[in-house]
Amino acid sequence: MNLVVRGATIVDGTGRPGRRGDALVVDGRIAELGDVGTTAGARELRADGLVLSPGFIDMHAHSDLAVVTDPQHLAKTTQGVTTEVVGQDGLSYAPVDAAALAVLRDQLAGWNGIPDDDLGWPGVGAYLDRVDRGAAVNVCYLVPQGTVRMVVVGTTDRPATAAELQRMRELVGLGLAEGAVGMSSGLTYTPGMYADTAELVALCQVVGAAGGFYAPHQRSYGKGALEAYAEVVDVARRAGCALHLTHATMNFGVNAGRGGELLDLVDAALADGVDVTLDSYPYLPGSTTLAAVLPSWASEGGPEATLLRLGDPEALRRIRYALEVEGSDGCHGVTVDWDTVQVSGVRHPEIAELADLVGRRITGFEMFVDVLRRDRLGTTILQHVGHEENVRAIMAHPRHTVGSDGLLVGARPHPRAWGTFPHYLGHYVREEGVLGLEDCVAHMTSRPARRLGLRDRGVLRPGAVADLVLFDPTTVAAGATFEHPRRQAVGIPHVLLGGEPVVADGRRTDALPGRALRHHPSTGVTA
């Protein structure tokens, strides 16, 4: 059914000042903006006092399984997200073989829970086909470099042979040909972190040739963070590939007040001709798995090998030295301050002692090891290591976009999974004035759409797909808190995908209009 949105403040995603007007939606696309007259047979939606904007695009999401297993997907639909970019941090479920899937089921339990036996796809195209059966949001996919390495090289820490590198290049190229928008890496996660710079350049040459972008979680966000950012900029420059810096932060005590240095590096790369964008979430704590803190050598060989080391006294001595004296590469090169590590979820909540840990801090190395062993590496954590001045500086950069980096599992996940977009609008726009409303909407819509090659989304104009959000600028806020992380956003009553309501009057409908948005290497367009 056609639709007229009446009397909204139209914030079109370009950054231009908002203006009062109507929007006519015909056959899932915007037909007219401005003063829309009487339209016979069209449904009308009164929007007095509401802002009408393009649907929000989450540039860093961990909803890989949720989009195909959770029809409601309330975490994202109710905060206005209409498109998510998954396959992040170098680890996901396509392309996989049986051996890799067996490892990933355990390794990604803290990110996505435990999937059913049939969840795992031999190729990117098969995963995107599964999304096309109906989802609550649209989905873009990144080929996960760590998973590709796992399929070809395995989980050992060694250089790839020439034949293996060629096979990895072929798998990345196939994923891009099947619709992926680029490639991700997780260079503090095994086995992706075992790739050296030359290997990354070789893979990114394939990405660049297909018109995709490289989205790395680089080797450090703590000690050596700027050097880690410089490495991936160098990879992009040498490969001729666009670069998107995921969850771009400067964390831990060594980086307090240094956000401007990261932005200087970005600006220098842009001046040198490297196509760089970045995303961030508007919170201070990070979120990951407890096992990710381990030094990389302790995770070599996969979860079972890791658990064996956690029972070996000599291995434990080495692990403790790395964590508390030397600085673990899994903990971004810094020594672990246990007081910053807070349990947010456990894989085995049926074990009462584990369930009771949720919300508590890890008190020391012995507790760290005990929890990892009893929960079989499935524990998720918050790391309280961020700096407000860095967060504010980074979000204001003109190449910045928004990514939630939200993990949806666990008893008390990070509230960014449910609250990132309304928290930007409520806290950093209305309350703090760090961003103007129109500028903030551009960060959430047109800028990520441009990076993704979405030519008919991200801006309100005639002919564009009617992925729309209506929100109240005077009340919009994150309902989610650290104590209650699954509360629905406030002040976002309506969300539409292709003109079809997925949230109406603040309630999720039963519509599943979301589809895979495939990148076409020959045209550079994602559709």
Short mmCIF file of C-alpha atoms in Angstrom, two decimals:
data_model
loop_
_atom_site.label_atom_id
_atom_site.label_comp_id
_atom_site.label_asym_id
_atom_site.label_seq_id
_atom_site.Cartn_x
_atom_site.Cartn_y
_atom_site.Cartn_z
CA MET A 1 0.00 0.00 0.00
CA ASN A 2 1.22 3.51 -0.81
CA LEU A 3 1.93 5.81 2.11
CA VAL A 4 2.02 9.55 2.84
CA VAL A 5 4.01 10.73 5.86
CA ARG A 6 2.47 14.07 6.84
CA GLY A 7 4.02 17.01 8.64
CA ALA A 8 7.44 15.62 9.56
CA THR A 9 10.71 17.52 9.85
CA ILE A 10 12.60 16.03 6.92
CA VAL A 11 16.28 15.47 7.72
CA ASP A 12 17.39 13.98 4.44
CA GLY A 13 20.80 12.55 5.39
CA THR A 14 22.90 15.03 3.40
CA GLY A 15 23.63 17.26 6.39
CA ARG A 16 21.42 20.06 5.04
CA PRO A 17 19.07 21.78 7.53
CA GLY A 18 15.82 19.97 8.21
CA ARG A 19 12.60 21.26 6.72
CA ARG A 20 8.97 20.59 7.40
CA GLY A 21 7.15 18.59 4.74
CA ASP A 22 5.54 15.38 3.60
CA ALA A 23 6.85 12.25 1.94
CA LEU A 24 4.96 10.07 -0.55
CA VAL A 25 6.04 6.42 -0.77
CA VAL A 26 4.92 4.44 -3.85
CA ASP A 27 5.88 0.81 -4.43
CA GLY A 28 8.55 0.92 -1.75
CA ARG A 29 10.33 4.02 -3.00
CA ILE A 30 10.10 7.73 -2.30
CA ALA A 31 8.00 9.32 -5.00
CA GLU A 32 7.73 12.88 -3.69
CA LEU A 33 9.05 15.09 -0.90
CA GLY A 34 7.62 18.43 0.14
CA ASP A 35 3.98 19.43 0.02
CA VAL A 36 2.18 16.24 -1.02
CA GLY A 37 -1.43 16.77 -1.94
CA THR A 38 -4.34 14.39 -1.52
CA THR A 39 -3.44 10.91 -2.76
CA ALA A 40 -6.35 8.54 -3.27
CA GLY A 41 -5.93 5.14 -1.67
CA ALA A 42 -2.72 5.97 0.18
CA ARG A 43 -2.39 5.30 3.89
CA GLU A 44 -1.54 8.42 5.90
CA LEU A 45 0.85 8.64 8.83
CA ARG A 46 0.77 11.83 10.90
CA ALA A 47 4.30 12.81 11.94
CA ASP A 48 3.89 16.19 13.64
CA GLY A 49 6.85 16.78 15.94
CA LEU A 50 8.80 13.85 14.48
CA VAL A 51 11.94 13.79 12.37
CA LEU A 52 11.83 11.73 9.18
CA SER A 53 15.27 10.44 8.22
CA PRO A 54 16.77 7.64 6.13
CA GLY A 55 17.08 4.29 7.89
CA PHE A 56 20.18 3.97 10.04
CA ILE A 57 23.10 1.83 8.81
CA ASP A 58 25.11 -0.13 11.39
CA MET A 59 28.60 -0.35 9.93
CA HIS A 60 29.87 -2.86 12.50
CA ALA A 61 27.37 -5.48 13.61
CA HIS A 62 27.64 -8.97 15.09
CA SER A 63 24.17 -10.11 14.03
CA ASP A 64 25.44 -12.78 11.62
CA LEU A 65 23.18 -15.47 13.09
CA ALA A 66 20.50 -13.23 14.60
CA VAL A 67 19.38 -11.94 11.21
CA VAL A 68 18.55 -15.50 10.09
CA THR A 69 17.34 -16.99 13.39
CA ASP A 70 15.55 -14.16 15.23
CA PRO A 71 12.59 -12.80 13.22
CA GLN A 72 11.97 -10.03 15.75
CA HIS A 73 15.58 -8.79 15.99
CA LEU A 74 14.39 -6.12 18.41
CA ALA A 75 17.88 -4.94 19.30
CA LYS A 76 18.30 -3.33 15.90
CA THR A 77 14.82 -2.76 14.48
CA THR A 78 13.63 -0.77 17.50
CA GLN A 79 16.56 1.64 17.34
CA GLY A 80 15.97 2.46 13.70
CA VAL A 81 18.59 0.26 12.05
CA THR A 82 17.53 -0.85 8.58
CA THR A 83 20.88 -2.19 7.29
CA GLU A 84 23.68 -4.04 9.10
CA VAL A 85 27.20 -4.92 7.98
CA VAL A 86 28.17 -8.36 9.31
CA GLY A 87 31.08 -10.77 8.84
CA GLN A 88 33.15 -8.53 11.10
CA ASP A 89 36.51 -8.89 12.84
CA GLY A 90 37.68 -11.61 10.48
CA LEU A 91 35.45 -14.36 11.86
CA SER A 92 32.05 -15.57 10.66
CA TYR A 93 30.21 -18.59 9.26
CA ALA A 94 30.86 -18.23 5.51
CA PRO A 95 32.79 -19.52 3.69
CA VAL A 96 33.38 -22.58 5.87
CA ASP A 97 34.07 -26.27 5.63
CA ALA A 98 33.18 -28.86 8.26
CA ALA A 99 36.50 -28.57 10.09
CA ALA A 100 36.37 -24.78 10.31
CA LEU A 101 32.74 -24.78 11.40
CA ALA A 102 33.55 -27.15 14.27
CA VAL A 103 36.13 -24.65 15.54
CA LEU A 104 33.98 -21.57 14.92
CA ARG A 105 31.01 -22.98 16.82
CA ASP A 106 33.09 -22.80 20.00
CA GLN A 107 35.28 -19.82 19.16
CA LEU A 108 32.32 -17.56 18.35
CA ALA A 109 30.04 -18.79 21.14
CA GLY A 110 30.72 -15.60 23.09
CA TRP A 111 29.76 -13.47 20.09
CA ASN A 112 26.76 -15.32 18.68
CA GLY A 113 25.83 -18.14 21.03
CA ILE A 114 25.88 -21.77 19.88
CA PRO A 115 24.40 -22.17 16.40
CA ASP A 116 22.29 -25.09 15.27
CA ASP A 117 24.16 -27.82 13.43
CA ASP A 118 22.95 -26.60 10.05
CA LEU A 119 24.12 -22.99 10.50
CA GLY A 120 27.27 -22.59 8.49
CA TRP A 121 27.51 -21.87 4.79
CA PRO A 122 30.02 -23.13 2.21
CA GLY A 123 30.12 -19.75 0.54
CA VAL A 124 29.10 -16.13 0.90
CA GLY A 125 26.39 -16.53 -1.72
CA ALA A 126 24.71 -19.31 0.26
CA TYR A 127 24.63 -17.13 3.37
CA LEU A 128 23.16 -14.20 1.47
CA ASP A 129 20.59 -16.51 -0.09
CA ARG A 130 19.54 -17.49 3.44
CA VAL A 131 19.08 -13.81 4.34
CA ASP A 132 16.92 -13.40 1.24
CA ARG A 133 14.36 -15.79 2.68
CA GLY A 134 13.31 -12.89 4.92
CA ALA A 135 14.93 -10.83 7.65
CA ALA A 136 14.11 -7.92 9.92
CA VAL A 137 16.88 -5.77 8.41
CA ASN A 138 18.93 -5.58 5.24
CA VAL A 139 22.37 -7.19 5.36
CA CYS A 140 25.77 -6.47 3.81
CA TYR A 141 28.53 -9.03 4.28
CA LEU A 142 32.31 -8.85 4.64
CA VAL A 143 34.47 -11.85 3.73
CA PRO A 144 36.11 -12.78 7.08
CA GLN A 145 39.86 -13.11 6.55
CA GLY A 146 40.42 -15.18 9.71
CA THR A 147 37.81 -17.72 8.64
CA VAL A 148 39.35 -17.90 5.17
CA ARG A 149 42.74 -18.55 6.75
CA MET A 150 41.23 -21.22 8.99
CA VAL A 151 39.75 -23.03 5.98
CA VAL A 152 42.99 -22.94 3.99
CA VAL A 153 45.86 -22.88 6.50
CA GLY A 154 44.21 -24.09 9.69
CA THR A 155 44.66 -22.69 13.19
CA THR A 156 48.46 -22.86 13.46
CA ASP A 157 50.74 -19.83 13.68
CA ARG A 158 52.83 -20.05 10.54
CA PRO A 159 53.21 -18.24 7.22
CA ALA A 160 50.97 -19.36 4.39
CA THR A 161 52.64 -21.16 1.53
CA ALA A 162 52.43 -19.68 -1.95
CA ALA A 163 49.75 -22.21 -2.87
CA GLU A 164 47.78 -21.46 0.30
CA LEU A 165 47.97 -17.73 -0.30
CA GLN A 166 46.68 -18.21 -3.81
CA ARG A 167 43.80 -20.32 -2.49
CA MET A 168 42.93 -17.65 0.07
CA ARG A 169 42.93 -15.02 -2.68
CA GLU A 170 40.56 -17.23 -4.68
CA LEU A 171 38.17 -17.61 -1.72
CA VAL A 172 38.17 -13.87 -1.04
CA GLY A 173 37.57 -13.19 -4.74
CA LEU A 174 34.73 -15.70 -4.85
CA GLY A 175 33.07 -14.10 -1.82
CA LEU A 176 33.27 -10.70 -3.46
CA ALA A 177 31.89 -12.08 -6.72
CA GLU A 178 28.96 -13.53 -4.75
CA GLY A 179 28.10 -10.15 -3.26
CA ALA A 180 30.35 -9.30 -0.31
CA VAL A 181 31.12 -5.60 0.05
CA GLY A 182 34.69 -6.14 1.25
CA MET A 183 36.88 -8.10 3.65
CA SER A 184 37.30 -7.89 7.41
CA SER A 185 40.17 -8.89 9.67
CA GLY A 186 40.51 -9.51 13.39
CA LEU A 187 44.21 -9.00 13.99
CA THR A 188 44.01 -9.66 17.72
CA TYR A 189 41.98 -12.85 17.14
CA THR A 190 43.29 -16.22 16.03
CA PRO A 191 43.94 -17.34 13.37
CA GLY A 192 43.59 -14.05 11.46
CA MET A 193 46.29 -12.42 13.58
CA TYR A 194 48.83 -14.92 12.23
CA ALA A 195 48.79 -13.17 8.84
CA ASP A 196 51.71 -10.84 8.23
CA THR A 197 51.48 -7.54 6.41
CA ALA A 198 52.45 -9.02 3.05
CA GLU A 199 49.66 -11.60 3.29
CA LEU A 200 47.14 -8.87 4.07
CA VAL A 201 48.33 -6.82 1.11
CA ALA A 202 47.95 -9.81 -1.21
CA LEU A 203 44.36 -10.38 -0.07
CA CYS A 204 43.47 -6.70 -0.18
CA GLN A 205 44.68 -6.49 -3.78
CA VAL A 206 41.79 -8.83 -4.60
CA VAL A 207 39.40 -6.65 -2.58
CA GLY A 208 40.56 -3.47 -4.25
CA ALA A 209 40.28 -4.95 -7.73
CA ALA A 210 36.64 -5.83 -7.00
CA GLY A 211 35.83 -2.33 -5.75
CA GLY A 212 35.37 -3.48 -2.15
CA PHE A 213 36.89 -2.12 1.05
CA TYR A 214 39.07 -3.52 3.84
CA ALA A 215 37.61 -3.36 7.36
CA PRO A 216 40.30 -4.36 9.86
CA HIS A 217 40.17 -4.78 13.60
CA GLN A 218 43.86 -3.96 13.73
CA ARG A 219 46.59 -5.44 15.91
CA SER A 220 46.18 -3.07 18.83
CA TYR A 221 43.89 -0.43 20.30
CA GLY A 222 46.24 -0.01 23.28
CA LYS A 223 50.05 -0.01 23.30
CA GLY A 224 51.20 0.55 19.75
CA ALA A 225 47.72 1.54 18.55
CA LEU A 226 48.99 4.23 16.20
CA GLU A 227 51.53 1.84 14.73
CA ALA A 228 48.72 -0.69 14.22
CA TYR A 229 46.58 1.91 12.46
CA ALA A 230 49.58 2.88 10.35
CA GLU A 231 50.04 -0.76 9.30
CA VAL A 232 46.52 -1.09 7.89
CA VAL A 233 46.79 2.28 6.16
CA ASP A 234 49.99 0.98 4.55
CA VAL A 235 48.18 -2.24 3.55
CA ALA A 236 45.42 -0.23 1.86
CA ARG A 237 47.90 2.08 0.11
CA ARG A 238 50.04 -0.79 -1.21
CA ALA A 239 47.01 -2.85 -2.27
CA GLY A 240 45.11 0.01 -3.91
CA CYS A 241 42.15 -0.73 -1.66
CA ALA A 242 39.67 1.47 0.22
CA LEU A 243 39.98 1.27 4.01
CA HIS A 244 37.34 1.40 6.75
CA LEU A 245 38.69 1.52 10.31
CA THR A 246 36.27 -0.45 12.44
CA HIS A 247 35.37 0.59 16.01
CA ALA A 248 38.04 3.28 15.70
CA THR A 249 39.12 3.97 19.27
CA MET A 250 42.21 4.83 21.28
CA ASN A 251 41.82 2.84 24.50
CA PHE A 252 43.68 1.94 27.71
CA GLY A 253 45.69 4.33 29.89
CA VAL A 254 48.50 4.71 27.36
CA ASN A 255 46.12 6.47 24.94
CA ALA A 256 44.25 8.92 27.15
CA GLY A 257 43.77 12.17 25.23
CA ARG A 258 45.37 10.84 22.02
CA GLY A 259 42.30 10.63 19.78
CA GLY A 260 43.56 13.63 17.83
CA GLU A 261 46.71 11.72 16.86
CA LEU A 262 44.58 9.03 15.23
CA LEU A 263 42.63 11.67 13.32
CA ASP A 264 45.89 13.27 12.17
CA LEU A 265 46.94 9.89 10.77
CA VAL A 266 43.60 9.56 8.98
CA ASP A 267 43.87 13.06 7.52
CA ALA A 268 47.42 12.41 6.33
CA ALA A 269 46.29 9.19 4.62
CA LEU A 270 43.41 11.00 2.94
CA ALA A 271 45.79 13.70 1.72
CA ASP A 272 47.99 10.94 0.31
CA GLY A 273 45.09 9.54 -1.71
CA VAL A 274 44.03 6.64 0.52
CA ASP A 275 40.24 6.34 0.72
CA VAL A 276 39.68 6.07 4.48
CA THR A 277 36.51 6.02 6.56
CA LEU A 278 35.93 4.89 10.14
CA ASP A 279 33.18 3.99 12.58
CA SER A 280 32.77 4.15 16.35
CA TYR A 281 30.24 3.50 19.11
CA PRO A 282 29.34 6.19 21.69
CA TYR A 283 30.39 4.38 24.86
CA LEU A 284 33.60 3.99 26.86
CA PRO A 285 33.82 0.25 27.69
CA GLY A 286 34.76 -2.26 25.02
CA SER A 287 33.24 -5.71 24.69
CA THR A 288 34.80 -9.02 23.70
CA THR A 289 35.34 -12.55 24.96
CA LEU A 290 37.43 -13.32 28.02
CA ALA A 291 39.51 -15.74 25.94
CA ALA A 292 40.51 -12.92 23.59
CA VAL A 293 42.73 -11.54 26.36
CA LEU A 294 45.04 -14.58 26.09
CA PRO A 295 48.35 -14.26 24.24
CA SER A 296 48.05 -15.48 20.67
CA TRP A 297 50.31 -18.49 21.14
CA ALA A 298 47.98 -19.79 23.88
CA SER A 299 45.07 -19.90 21.42
CA GLU A 300 46.96 -21.60 18.59
CA GLY A 301 45.28 -24.80 17.41
CA GLY A 302 41.74 -23.82 18.36
CA PRO A 303 39.60 -24.05 21.51
CA GLU A 304 40.49 -27.60 22.57
CA ALA A 305 44.21 -26.90 22.37
CA THR A 306 43.67 -23.70 24.37
CA LEU A 307 41.82 -25.57 27.11
CA LEU A 308 44.64 -28.10 27.36
CA ARG A 309 47.15 -25.28 27.90
CA LEU A 310 44.95 -23.85 30.66
CA GLY A 311 45.53 -27.13 32.54
CA ASP A 312 49.30 -27.18 31.98
CA PRO A 313 51.31 -25.56 34.84
CA GLU A 314 54.19 -24.49 32.59
CA ALA A 315 51.84 -22.99 29.99
CA LEU A 316 49.96 -21.18 32.77
CA ARG A 317 53.23 -19.70 34.04
CA ARG A 318 53.95 -18.31 30.57
CA ILE A 319 50.39 -17.03 30.15
CA ARG A 320 50.50 -15.24 33.48
CA TYR A 321 53.81 -13.61 32.62
CA ALA A 322 52.41 -12.40 29.30
CA LEU A 323 49.25 -11.00 30.90
CA GLU A 324 50.64 -9.40 34.04
CA VAL A 325 54.29 -8.55 33.23
CA GLU A 326 55.00 -8.46 29.52
CA GLY A 327 51.69 -7.35 27.99
CA SER A 328 49.60 -9.76 25.92
CA ASP A 329 49.03 -9.20 22.21
CA GLY A 330 45.49 -10.42 22.89
CA CYS A 331 45.11 -7.52 25.33
CA HIS A 332 46.42 -4.94 22.87
CA GLY A 333 50.00 -5.03 24.14
CA VAL A 334 49.22 -3.81 27.66
CA THR A 335 49.32 -5.67 30.95
CA VAL A 336 45.89 -6.64 32.21
CA ASP A 337 44.28 -4.46 34.86
CA TRP A 338 41.87 -7.04 36.24
CA ASP A 339 39.70 -4.36 37.79
CA THR A 340 38.70 -3.21 34.28
CA VAL A 341 37.45 -6.68 33.25
CA GLN A 342 33.76 -7.31 34.01
CA VAL A 343 31.85 -10.48 33.15
CA SER A 344 28.86 -9.74 30.91
CA GLY A 345 27.73 -13.24 29.95
CA VAL A 346 28.55 -16.93 30.25
CA ARG A 347 28.11 -19.79 27.83
CA HIS A 348 26.92 -22.19 30.54
CA PRO A 349 24.47 -20.28 32.78
CA GLU A 350 23.13 -23.61 34.05
CA ILE A 351 26.28 -23.78 36.20
CA ALA A 352 25.16 -21.68 39.14
CA GLU A 353 28.64 -20.48 40.06
CA LEU A 354 29.12 -19.15 36.54
CA ALA A 355 25.72 -17.47 36.36
CA ASP A 356 26.49 -15.68 39.62
CA LEU A 357 29.57 -14.10 38.04
CA VAL A 358 27.61 -11.93 35.61
CA GLY A 359 28.21 -8.27 36.44
CA ARG A 360 31.24 -9.01 38.61
CA ARG A 361 34.85 -8.08 37.98
CA ILE A 362 37.58 -10.64 37.42
CA THR A 363 39.66 -10.47 40.61
CA GLY A 364 42.90 -11.95 39.33
CA PHE A 365 44.68 -14.56 37.24
CA GLU A 366 43.38 -17.57 39.16
CA MET A 367 39.76 -16.51 38.68
CA PHE A 368 40.47 -15.74 35.01
CA VAL A 369 41.74 -19.26 34.37
CA ASP A 370 38.99 -20.92 36.42
CA VAL A 371 36.23 -19.11 34.54
CA LEU A 372 37.74 -19.86 31.13
CA ARG A 373 38.04 -23.56 31.92
CA ARG A 374 34.60 -24.02 33.47
CA ASP A 375 32.85 -21.96 30.78
CA ARG A 376 34.91 -23.53 27.98
CA LEU A 377 36.09 -20.14 26.69
CA GLY A 378 32.52 -18.89 26.14
CA THR A 379 32.57 -16.02 28.65
CA THR A 380 31.97 -12.48 27.38
CA ILE A 381 33.30 -9.38 29.10
CA LEU A 382 33.20 -5.62 29.21
CA GLN A 383 36.58 -3.89 29.37
CA HIS A 384 36.40 -0.47 30.99
CA VAL A 385 39.29 1.08 29.08
CA GLY A 386 37.86 3.97 27.04
CA HIS A 387 38.31 7.75 27.26
CA GLU A 388 35.51 10.28 26.79
CA GLU A 389 37.69 12.91 25.11
CA ASN A 390 38.79 10.38 22.48
CA VAL A 391 35.21 9.24 21.83
CA ARG A 392 34.05 12.84 21.30
CA ALA A 393 36.95 13.77 19.04
CA ILE A 394 36.57 10.74 16.78
CA MET A 395 32.79 11.00 16.33
CA ALA A 396 33.12 14.54 15.00
CA HIS A 397 35.43 13.63 12.10
CA PRO A 398 33.84 14.16 8.66
CA ARG A 399 34.71 10.60 7.54
CA HIS A 400 33.13 9.05 10.63
CA THR A 401 30.19 6.64 10.49
CA VAL A 402 28.35 4.72 13.21
CA GLY A 403 28.89 1.09 14.19
CA SER A 404 27.43 -0.56 17.27
CA ASP A 405 29.86 -3.50 17.56
CA GLY A 406 27.04 -4.98 19.63
CA LEU A 407 27.12 -8.55 20.93
CA LEU A 408 23.57 -9.79 21.37
CA VAL A 409 24.20 -12.79 23.65
CA GLY A 410 24.91 -13.09 27.36
CA ALA A 411 22.98 -12.14 30.47
CA ARG A 412 24.23 -8.54 30.50
CA PRO A 413 25.64 -7.63 27.08
CA HIS A 414 26.99 -4.20 26.31
CA PRO A 415 24.04 -1.74 25.94
CA ARG A 416 25.48 -0.54 22.63
CA ALA A 417 23.77 -3.52 20.98
CA TRP A 418 20.35 -1.98 21.73
CA GLY A 419 21.22 1.69 22.23
CA THR A 420 23.99 3.00 19.98
CA PHE A 421 21.92 5.06 17.54
CA PRO A 422 19.46 6.65 20.00
CA HIS A 423 22.37 7.32 22.39
CA TYR A 424 24.08 9.37 19.71
CA LEU A 425 20.86 11.31 19.05
CA GLY A 426 19.79 11.73 22.67
CA HIS A 427 23.03 12.18 24.56
CA TYR A 428 25.58 13.54 22.10
CA VAL A 429 23.18 15.65 20.00
CA ARG A 430 20.39 16.87 22.28
CA GLU A 431 22.12 16.86 25.68
CA GLU A 432 25.79 17.51 24.92
CA GLY A 433 25.70 19.26 21.54
CA VAL A 434 28.81 17.45 20.32
CA LEU A 435 27.11 16.89 16.95
CA GLY A 436 24.29 18.81 15.28
CA LEU A 437 21.17 16.80 14.48
CA GLU A 438 21.51 16.97 10.71
CA ASP A 439 25.22 16.16 10.89
CA CYS A 440 24.62 13.19 13.19
CA VAL A 441 21.98 11.77 10.87
CA ALA A 442 24.47 12.01 7.99
CA HIS A 443 26.97 9.98 10.05
CA MET A 444 24.29 7.28 10.38
CA THR A 445 22.93 7.29 6.82
CA SER A 446 24.53 8.88 3.74
CA ARG A 447 28.14 8.44 4.79
CA PRO A 448 27.91 4.69 5.42
CA ALA A 449 25.72 4.29 2.32
CA ARG A 450 28.46 5.93 0.25
CA ARG A 451 31.10 3.58 1.67
CA LEU A 452 28.88 0.56 0.93
CA GLY A 453 28.02 1.63 -2.60
CA LEU A 454 24.31 1.97 -1.77
CA ARG A 455 23.29 4.55 -4.36
CA ASP A 456 19.55 4.37 -3.63
CA ARG A 457 19.71 4.37 0.17
CA GLY A 458 21.04 6.70 2.84
CA VAL A 459 19.48 9.92 1.47
CA LEU A 460 15.84 10.98 1.21
CA ARG A 461 15.15 11.91 -2.40
CA PRO A 462 12.67 10.88 -5.10
CA GLY A 463 13.56 7.44 -6.40
CA ALA A 464 15.37 6.28 -3.28
CA VAL A 465 14.31 3.11 -1.48
CA ALA A 466 11.98 4.01 1.39
CA ASP A 467 14.11 2.74 4.28
CA LEU A 468 12.83 5.28 6.81
CA VAL A 469 12.97 6.18 10.49
CA LEU A 470 10.65 8.52 12.37
CA PHE A 471 11.93 9.71 15.75
CA ASP A 472 11.10 12.40 18.29
CA PRO A 473 14.18 14.64 18.69
CA THR A 474 12.97 15.86 22.10
CA THR A 475 12.77 12.39 23.67
CA VAL A 476 14.89 9.98 21.63
CA ALA A 477 17.27 8.12 23.91
CA ALA A 478 18.79 4.73 24.60
CA GLY A 479 16.59 2.77 26.94
CA ALA A 480 19.39 0.24 27.34
CA THR A 481 21.76 0.66 30.29
CA PHE A 482 24.63 -1.40 31.64
CA GLU A 483 22.28 -2.77 34.31
CA HIS A 484 19.37 -3.33 31.89
CA PRO A 485 21.01 -3.72 28.47
CA ARG A 486 18.01 -5.07 26.54
CA ARG A 487 15.62 -2.17 27.00
CA GLN A 488 14.06 -0.76 23.85
CA ALA A 489 15.00 2.68 22.58
CA VAL A 490 12.82 5.64 23.55
CA GLY A 491 11.28 8.02 21.01
CA ILE A 492 11.50 5.92 17.81
CA PRO A 493 7.88 5.02 16.99
CA HIS A 494 8.18 4.07 13.31
CA VAL A 495 10.72 2.21 11.17
CA LEU A 496 10.10 1.12 7.56
CA LEU A 497 12.05 -1.06 5.12
CA GLY A 498 11.16 -0.47 1.49
CA GLY A 499 8.05 1.32 2.68
CA GLU A 500 6.91 -1.64 4.78
CA PRO A 501 6.57 -1.00 8.53
CA VAL A 502 8.80 -3.16 10.72
CA VAL A 503 8.12 -0.98 13.77
CA ALA A 504 4.75 0.79 14.05
CA ASP A 505 3.74 2.91 17.03
CA GLY A 506 6.77 1.56 18.89
CA ARG A 507 5.91 -2.11 18.38
CA ARG A 508 7.58 -4.65 16.12
CA THR A 509 5.35 -5.86 13.30
CA ASP A 510 5.67 -9.36 11.85
CA ALA A 511 7.13 -8.10 8.55
CA LEU A 512 10.39 -9.56 7.25
CA PRO A 513 11.22 -7.36 4.25
CA GLY A 514 14.99 -7.35 4.87
CA ARG A 515 17.20 -8.77 2.14
CA ALA A 516 20.85 -9.25 1.29
CA LEU A 517 22.38 -6.20 -0.35
CA ARG A 518 24.93 -7.59 -2.78
CA HIS A 519 27.89 -5.65 -4.11
CA HIS A 520 28.48 -5.95 -7.86
CA PRO A 521 32.22 -5.73 -8.66
CA SER A 522 31.58 -4.71 -12.26
CA THR A 523 29.55 -1.63 -11.31
CA GLY A 524 30.58 -0.82 -7.75
CA VAL A 525 26.90 -0.70 -6.80
CA THR A 526 25.38 -2.60 -3.89
CA ALA A 527 21.73 -3.50 -4.42
#
